[in-house]
Amino acid sequence: MTLTLPAAKDTGNPRPPAHRDGNVLRWLGAYTASMIGDSVYYMALAWAAARTGSASQTGLVLAVGSIPRAVLLLGGGVLADRLGPRRVVVASDTARCLVILGLAGALLLTSPTVWMLIAVALVFGAVDALFLPAVGALPPRITAASQLARVQGMRGLATRTANVVGAPLGGVAVALGGPVLAFAAAGVLFAVSLPLLLAVRMNPLTAGDEKTETEPAGTAWRDLADGLRHIRRHPLLGPLMLVVAVSELGFVGPLNLGLILLSEERGWGASGMGWVIAAFGAGAGGSALLLAVRGRVPRAGLVMCLTVLVGAAAIAALAYAPSVPLAAGVAVLVGLFAGLGGALCGALTQTAADPAYLGRVTSVSTLFTHALAPLSYPATGAAVALWGTGPVFVASAALCAAGAVTGLAFVPLRRAELPR
């Protein structure tokens, strides 16, 4: 038996495909501007911290923002479901804009200090904990369920665009006007996203869902428990969260810290590492473009698990590539297959989740990808120091593959289909 996820309710007003839907494009423009602002902000923060404190203090400034993000993410999901995701996204993006523009204004009057930067990073991380679940819960509320795979592809393209544009833009701003101009540019980008977000129209919920969103029946803790129970009892959401949790632990270490250590071990230098990272980005962008154009992949659950499995094999092969060109070729495969698997996982999650629980479901998956998985960095570095990059990449790939195999073991997930 094949499990086909339910399509969105027909309101009598058929909407165009997502890539021609002005409502979706407004959301995409706001999301892109906000993601570029993120990249510029982190570039400015790293530069200001490096010029102000020691290497260890710079690391502290860059890492401290992850603490409130990890602690508050689940609460951010509860808030998104209680108040509505667009309201939370607008409020959190406004807060980010004001905090960063305030920092830029303060730096016009005084020199940055480590404690000032730490305070800003903590506030920004706390606001991010509200922003991330809400922005992830928006797509099912602005388009039909049959368009969610295409929207995930468009979102992936926006993320890759932000990665390509944001860092150079932040570097140019720092070169021209120092951290002040870079922080101001990030704040302006957050401000640009606000009118676009305010113009986004939300799909109406059913009466029961609307009551859940606007008139919460219990405490925040009870709402969080209800959300976790919804995931645990759902035939698809529970397995999907397991796949995300396990595969991300095996993915982020090699692809973030591992590539730096591999380049040092092989003597490829910064330029060689840059080519490999660019190749990975090209592959991930290709998978996002494929979904954005095609709009739907048959046997989405099975394809998701198999593409993660192939991506895991490519991660293991990456450590044994003898040259930069071959490593770049393998990195394209990692980006292509892992990116496609991740986008399909996101589309399945958003389609399967009850609308009243979207914020909480998104917060759980975001907790794994943005908060818990990066905790593997110290273990990855220590393991590479003991055994070298080859065994560590293979072990990480095996963990990533274990996530895919876990998904294949659940029949509902293996047979899941996206709505037509």
CSV table of N, CA and C in Angstrom, one decimal, residues 300-374:
chain,number,residue,atom,x,y,z
A,300,ALA,N,8.6,9.7,-3.4
A,300,ALA,CA,9.4,10.7,-2.8
A,300,ALA,C,10.1,10.1,-1.5
A,301,GLY,N,9.4,9.3,-0.7
A,301,GLY,CA,10.0,8.7,0.4
A,301,GLY,C,11.2,7.8,0.1
A,302,LEU,N,11.0,6.9,-0.9
A,302,LEU,CA,12.0,6.0,-1.3
A,302,LEU,C,13.2,6.7,-1.9
A,303,VAL,N,12.9,7.7,-2.8
A,303,VAL,CA,14.0,8.5,-3.4
A,303,VAL,C,14.8,9.3,-2.4
A,304,MET,N,14.1,9.8,-1.4
A,304,MET,CA,14.8,10.5,-0.3
A,304,MET,C,15.8,9.7,0.4
A,305,CYS,N,15.4,8.5,0.8
A,305,CYS,CA,16.3,7.6,1.5
A,305,CYS,C,17.5,7.1,0.6
A,306,LEU,N,17.2,6.8,-0.7
A,306,LEU,CA,18.2,6.4,-1.6
A,306,LEU,C,19.2,7.5,-1.9
A,307,THR,N,18.8,8.7,-2.1
A,307,THR,CA,19.7,9.8,-2.4
A,307,THR,C,20.6,10.1,-1.2
A,308,VAL,N,20.0,10.0,0.0
A,308,VAL,CA,20.9,10.2,1.2
A,308,VAL,C,21.9,9.1,1.3
A,309,LEU,N,21.5,7.9,0.9
A,309,LEU,CA,22.5,6.7,0.9
A,309,LEU,C,23.6,7.0,-0.1
A,310,VAL,N,23.3,7.4,-1.3
A,310,VAL,CA,24.3,7.7,-2.3
A,310,VAL,C,25.2,8.8,-1.9
A,311,GLY,N,24.6,9.9,-1.3
A,311,GLY,CA,25.4,11.0,-0.8
A,311,GLY,C,26.3,10.5,0.3
A,312,ALA,N,25.9,9.6,1.2
A,312,ALA,CA,26.8,9.1,2.2
A,312,ALA,C,28.0,8.4,1.6
A,313,ALA,N,27.8,7.6,0.5
A,313,ALA,CA,28.9,6.9,-0.1
A,313,ALA,C,29.9,7.9,-0.7
A,314,ALA,N,29.3,9.0,-1.3
A,314,ALA,CA,30.2,10.0,-1.8
A,314,ALA,C,31.0,10.7,-0.8
A,315,ILE,N,30.5,10.9,0.4
A,315,ILE,CA,31.2,11.5,1.5
A,315,ILE,C,32.4,10.6,1.9
A,316,ALA,N,32.2,9.3,1.9
A,316,ALA,CA,33.3,8.4,2.2
A,316,ALA,C,34.4,8.4,1.1
A,317,ALA,N,34.0,8.5,-0.1
A,317,ALA,CA,34.9,8.6,-1.3
A,317,ALA,C,35.7,9.9,-1.3
A,318,LEU,N,35.1,10.9,-0.7
A,318,LEU,CA,35.8,12.3,-0.8
A,318,LEU,C,37.1,12.3,-0.1
A,319,ALA,N,37.2,11.5,1.0
A,319,ALA,CA,38.5,11.5,1.7
A,319,ALA,C,39.6,10.8,1.0
A,320,TYR,N,39.3,10.0,0.0
A,320,TYR,CA,40.3,9.3,-0.8
A,320,TYR,C,40.5,9.8,-2.2
A,321,ALA,N,39.9,11.0,-2.5
A,321,ALA,CA,40.2,11.6,-3.8
A,321,ALA,C,41.6,12.1,-3.8
A,322,PRO,N,42.4,11.7,-4.8
A,322,PRO,CA,43.9,12.0,-4.8
A,322,PRO,C,44.2,13.4,-5.3
A,323,SER,N,43.3,14.2,-5.8
A,323,SER,CA,43.6,15.5,-6.3
A,323,SER,C,42.3,16.4,-6.1
A,324,VAL,N,42.6,17.7,-6.3
A,324,VAL,CA,41.5,18.7,-6.1
A,324,VAL,C,40.4,18.5,-7.1
A,325,PRO,N,40.8,18.3,-8.4
A,325,PRO,CA,39.7,18.1,-9.4
A,325,PRO,C,38.8,16.9,-9.1
A,326,LEU,N,39.4,15.8,-8.7
A,326,LEU,CA,38.6,14.6,-8.4
A,326,LEU,C,37.8,14.8,-7.1
A,327,ALA,N,38.4,15.5,-6.1
A,327,ALA,CA,37.6,15.8,-4.9
A,327,ALA,C,36.4,16.7,-5.2
A,328,ALA,N,36.6,17.7,-6.1
A,328,ALA,CA,35.6,18.6,-6.5
A,328,ALA,C,34.4,17.8,-7.2
A,329,GLY,N,34.8,16.8,-8.1
A,329,GLY,CA,33.8,16.0,-8.8
A,329,GLY,C,33.0,15.2,-7.8
A,330,VAL,N,33.7,14.6,-6.8
A,330,VAL,CA,32.9,13.9,-5.8
A,330,VAL,C,32.0,14.8,-4.9
A,331,ALA,N,32.6,16.0,-4.6
A,331,ALA,CA,31.8,17.0,-3.9
A,331,ALA,C,30.5,17.4,-4.6
A,332,VAL,N,30.5,17.5,-5.9
A,332,VAL,CA,29.3,17.7,-6.7
A,332,VAL,C,28.3,16.7,-6.4
A,333,LEU,N,28.7,15.4,-6.4
A,333,LEU,CA,27.8,14.3,-6.1
A,333,LEU,C,27.2,14.4,-4.7
A,334,VAL,N,28.1,14.7,-3.7
A,334,VAL,CA,27.6,14.9,-2.4
A,334,VAL,C,26.5,16.0,-2.3
A,335,GLY,N,26.8,17.1,-2.9
A,335,GLY,CA,25.8,18.2,-2.9
A,335,GLY,C,24.5,17.8,-3.6
A,336,LEU,N,24.7,17.2,-4.8
A,336,LEU,CA,23.5,16.8,-5.6
A,336,LEU,C,22.6,15.8,-4.8
A,337,PHE,N,23.1,14.7,-4.4
A,337,PHE,CA,22.3,13.7,-3.8
A,337,PHE,C,21.9,14.0,-2.3
A,338,ALA,N,22.8,14.6,-1.5
A,338,ALA,CA,22.4,14.9,-0.2
A,338,ALA,C,21.4,16.1,-0.2
A,339,GLY,N,21.7,17.1,-1.1
A,339,GLY,CA,20.7,18.2,-1.2
A,339,GLY,C,19.4,17.8,-1.7
A,340,LEU,N,19.3,16.9,-2.6
A,340,LEU,CA,18.0,16.4,-3.1
A,340,LEU,C,17.2,15.6,-1.9
A,341,GLY,N,18.0,14.8,-1.2
A,341,GLY,CA,17.4,14.1,-0.1
A,341,GLY,C,16.9,15.0,1.0
A,342,GLY,N,17.7,16.0,1.3
A,342,GLY,CA,17.3,17.0,2.3
A,342,GLY,C,16.0,17.8,1.9
A,343,ALA,N,16.0,18.2,0.6
A,343,ALA,CA,14.8,18.9,0.2
A,343,ALA,C,13.5,18.1,0.2
A,344,LEU,N,13.7,16.8,-0.2
A,344,LEU,CA,12.5,15.9,-0.2
A,344,LEU,C,12.1,15.7,1.2
A,345,CYS,N,13.0,15.5,2.1
A,345,CYS,CA,12.7,15.4,3.5
A,345,CYS,C,11.9,16.6,4.1
A,346,GLY,N,12.3,17.8,3.7
A,346,GLY,CA,11.6,19.0,4.1
A,346,GLY,C,10.2,19.0,3.5
A,347,ALA,N,10.0,18.6,2.2
A,347,ALA,CA,8.7,18.7,1.6
A,347,ALA,C,7.8,17.6,2.2
A,348,LEU,N,8.3,16.4,2.5
A,348,LEU,CA,7.5,15.4,3.2
A,348,LEU,C,7.1,15.8,4.6
A,349,THR,N,8.0,16.4,5.3
A,349,THR,CA,7.7,16.9,6.7
A,349,THR,C,6.6,17.9,6.6
A,350,GLN,N,6.7,18.9,5.8
A,350,GLN,CA,5.7,20.0,5.7
A,350,GLN,C,4.4,19.5,5.2
A,351,THR,N,4.4,18.5,4.4
A,351,THR,CA,3.1,18.0,3.8
A,351,THR,C,2.4,17.1,4.9
A,352,ALA,N,3.2,16.3,5.6
A,352,ALA,CA,2.6,15.4,6.5
A,352,ALA,C,2.1,16.0,7.8
A,353,ALA,N,2.8,17.1,8.3
A,353,ALA,CA,2.5,17.7,9.6
A,353,ALA,C,1.1,18.4,9.5
A,354,ASP,N,0.3,18.2,10.6
A,354,ASP,CA,-0.9,18.9,10.7
A,354,ASP,C,-0.6,20.4,10.8
A,355,PRO,N,-1.4,21.3,10.1
A,355,PRO,CA,-1.1,22.7,10.1
A,355,PRO,C,-1.0,23.3,11.5
A,356,ALA,N,-1.7,22.8,12.4
A,356,ALA,CA,-1.6,23.4,13.8
A,356,ALA,C,-0.3,23.1,14.5
A,357,TYR,N,0.4,22.1,14.0
A,357,TYR,CA,1.7,21.7,14.6
A,357,TYR,C,2.9,22.0,13.8
A,358,LEU,N,2.8,22.8,12.7
A,358,LEU,CA,3.9,23.0,11.8
A,358,LEU,C,5.1,23.7,12.5
A,359,GLY,N,4.8,24.7,13.3
A,359,GLY,CA,5.9,25.4,14.0
A,359,GLY,C,6.7,24.4,14.9
A,360,ARG,N,6.0,23.6,15.6
A,360,ARG,CA,6.7,22.7,16.6
A,360,ARG,C,7.4,21.6,15.8
A,361,VAL,N,6.8,21.1,14.7
A,361,VAL,CA,7.5,20.1,14.0
A,361,VAL,C,8.8,20.6,13.3
A,362,THR,N,8.7,21.8,12.8
A,362,THR,CA,9.8,22.5,12.2
A,362,THR,C,10.9,22.8,13.2
A,363,SER,N,10.5,23.1,14.4
A,363,SER,CA,11.5,23.4,15.4
A,363,SER,C,12.3,22.2,15.8
A,364,VAL,N,11.7,21.0,15.8
A,364,VAL,CA,12.4,19.8,16.1
A,364,VAL,C,13.4,19.5,15.1
A,365,SER,N,13.0,19.5,13.8
A,365,SER,CA,14.0,19.2,12.7
A,365,SER,C,15.1,20.3,12.7
A,366,THR,N,14.7,21.5,13.0
A,366,THR,CA,15.8,22.6,13.0
A,366,THR,C,16.7,22.4,14.2
A,367,LEU,N,16.2,21.9,15.3
A,367,LEU,CA,17.1,21.6,16.4
A,367,LEU,C,18.2,20.7,16.1
A,368,PHE,N,17.8,19.6,15.3
A,368,PHE,CA,18.8,18.7,14.9
A,368,PHE,C,19.9,19.3,13.9
A,369,THR,N,19.4,20.1,12.9
A,369,THR,CA,20.3,20.5,11.9
A,369,THR,C,21.1,21.8,12.3
A,370,HIS,N,20.5,22.7,13.1
A,370,HIS,CA,21.2,23.9,13.5
A,370,HIS,C,21.8,24.0,14.9
A,371,ALA,N,21.4,23.0,15.7
A,371,ALA,CA,21.9,23.1,17.1
A,371,ALA,C,22.7,21.9,17.6
A,372,LEU,N,22.1,20.7,17.4
A,372,LEU,CA,22.7,19.5,17.9
A,372,LEU,C,23.8,18.9,17.0
A,373,ALA,N,23.5,18.9,15.7
A,373,ALA,CA,24.5,18.3,14.8
A,373,ALA,C,25.9,19.1,14.8
A,374,PRO,N,25.9,20.4,14.9
A,374,PRO,CA,27.2,21.1,15.0
A,374,PRO,C,28.0,20.7,16.3
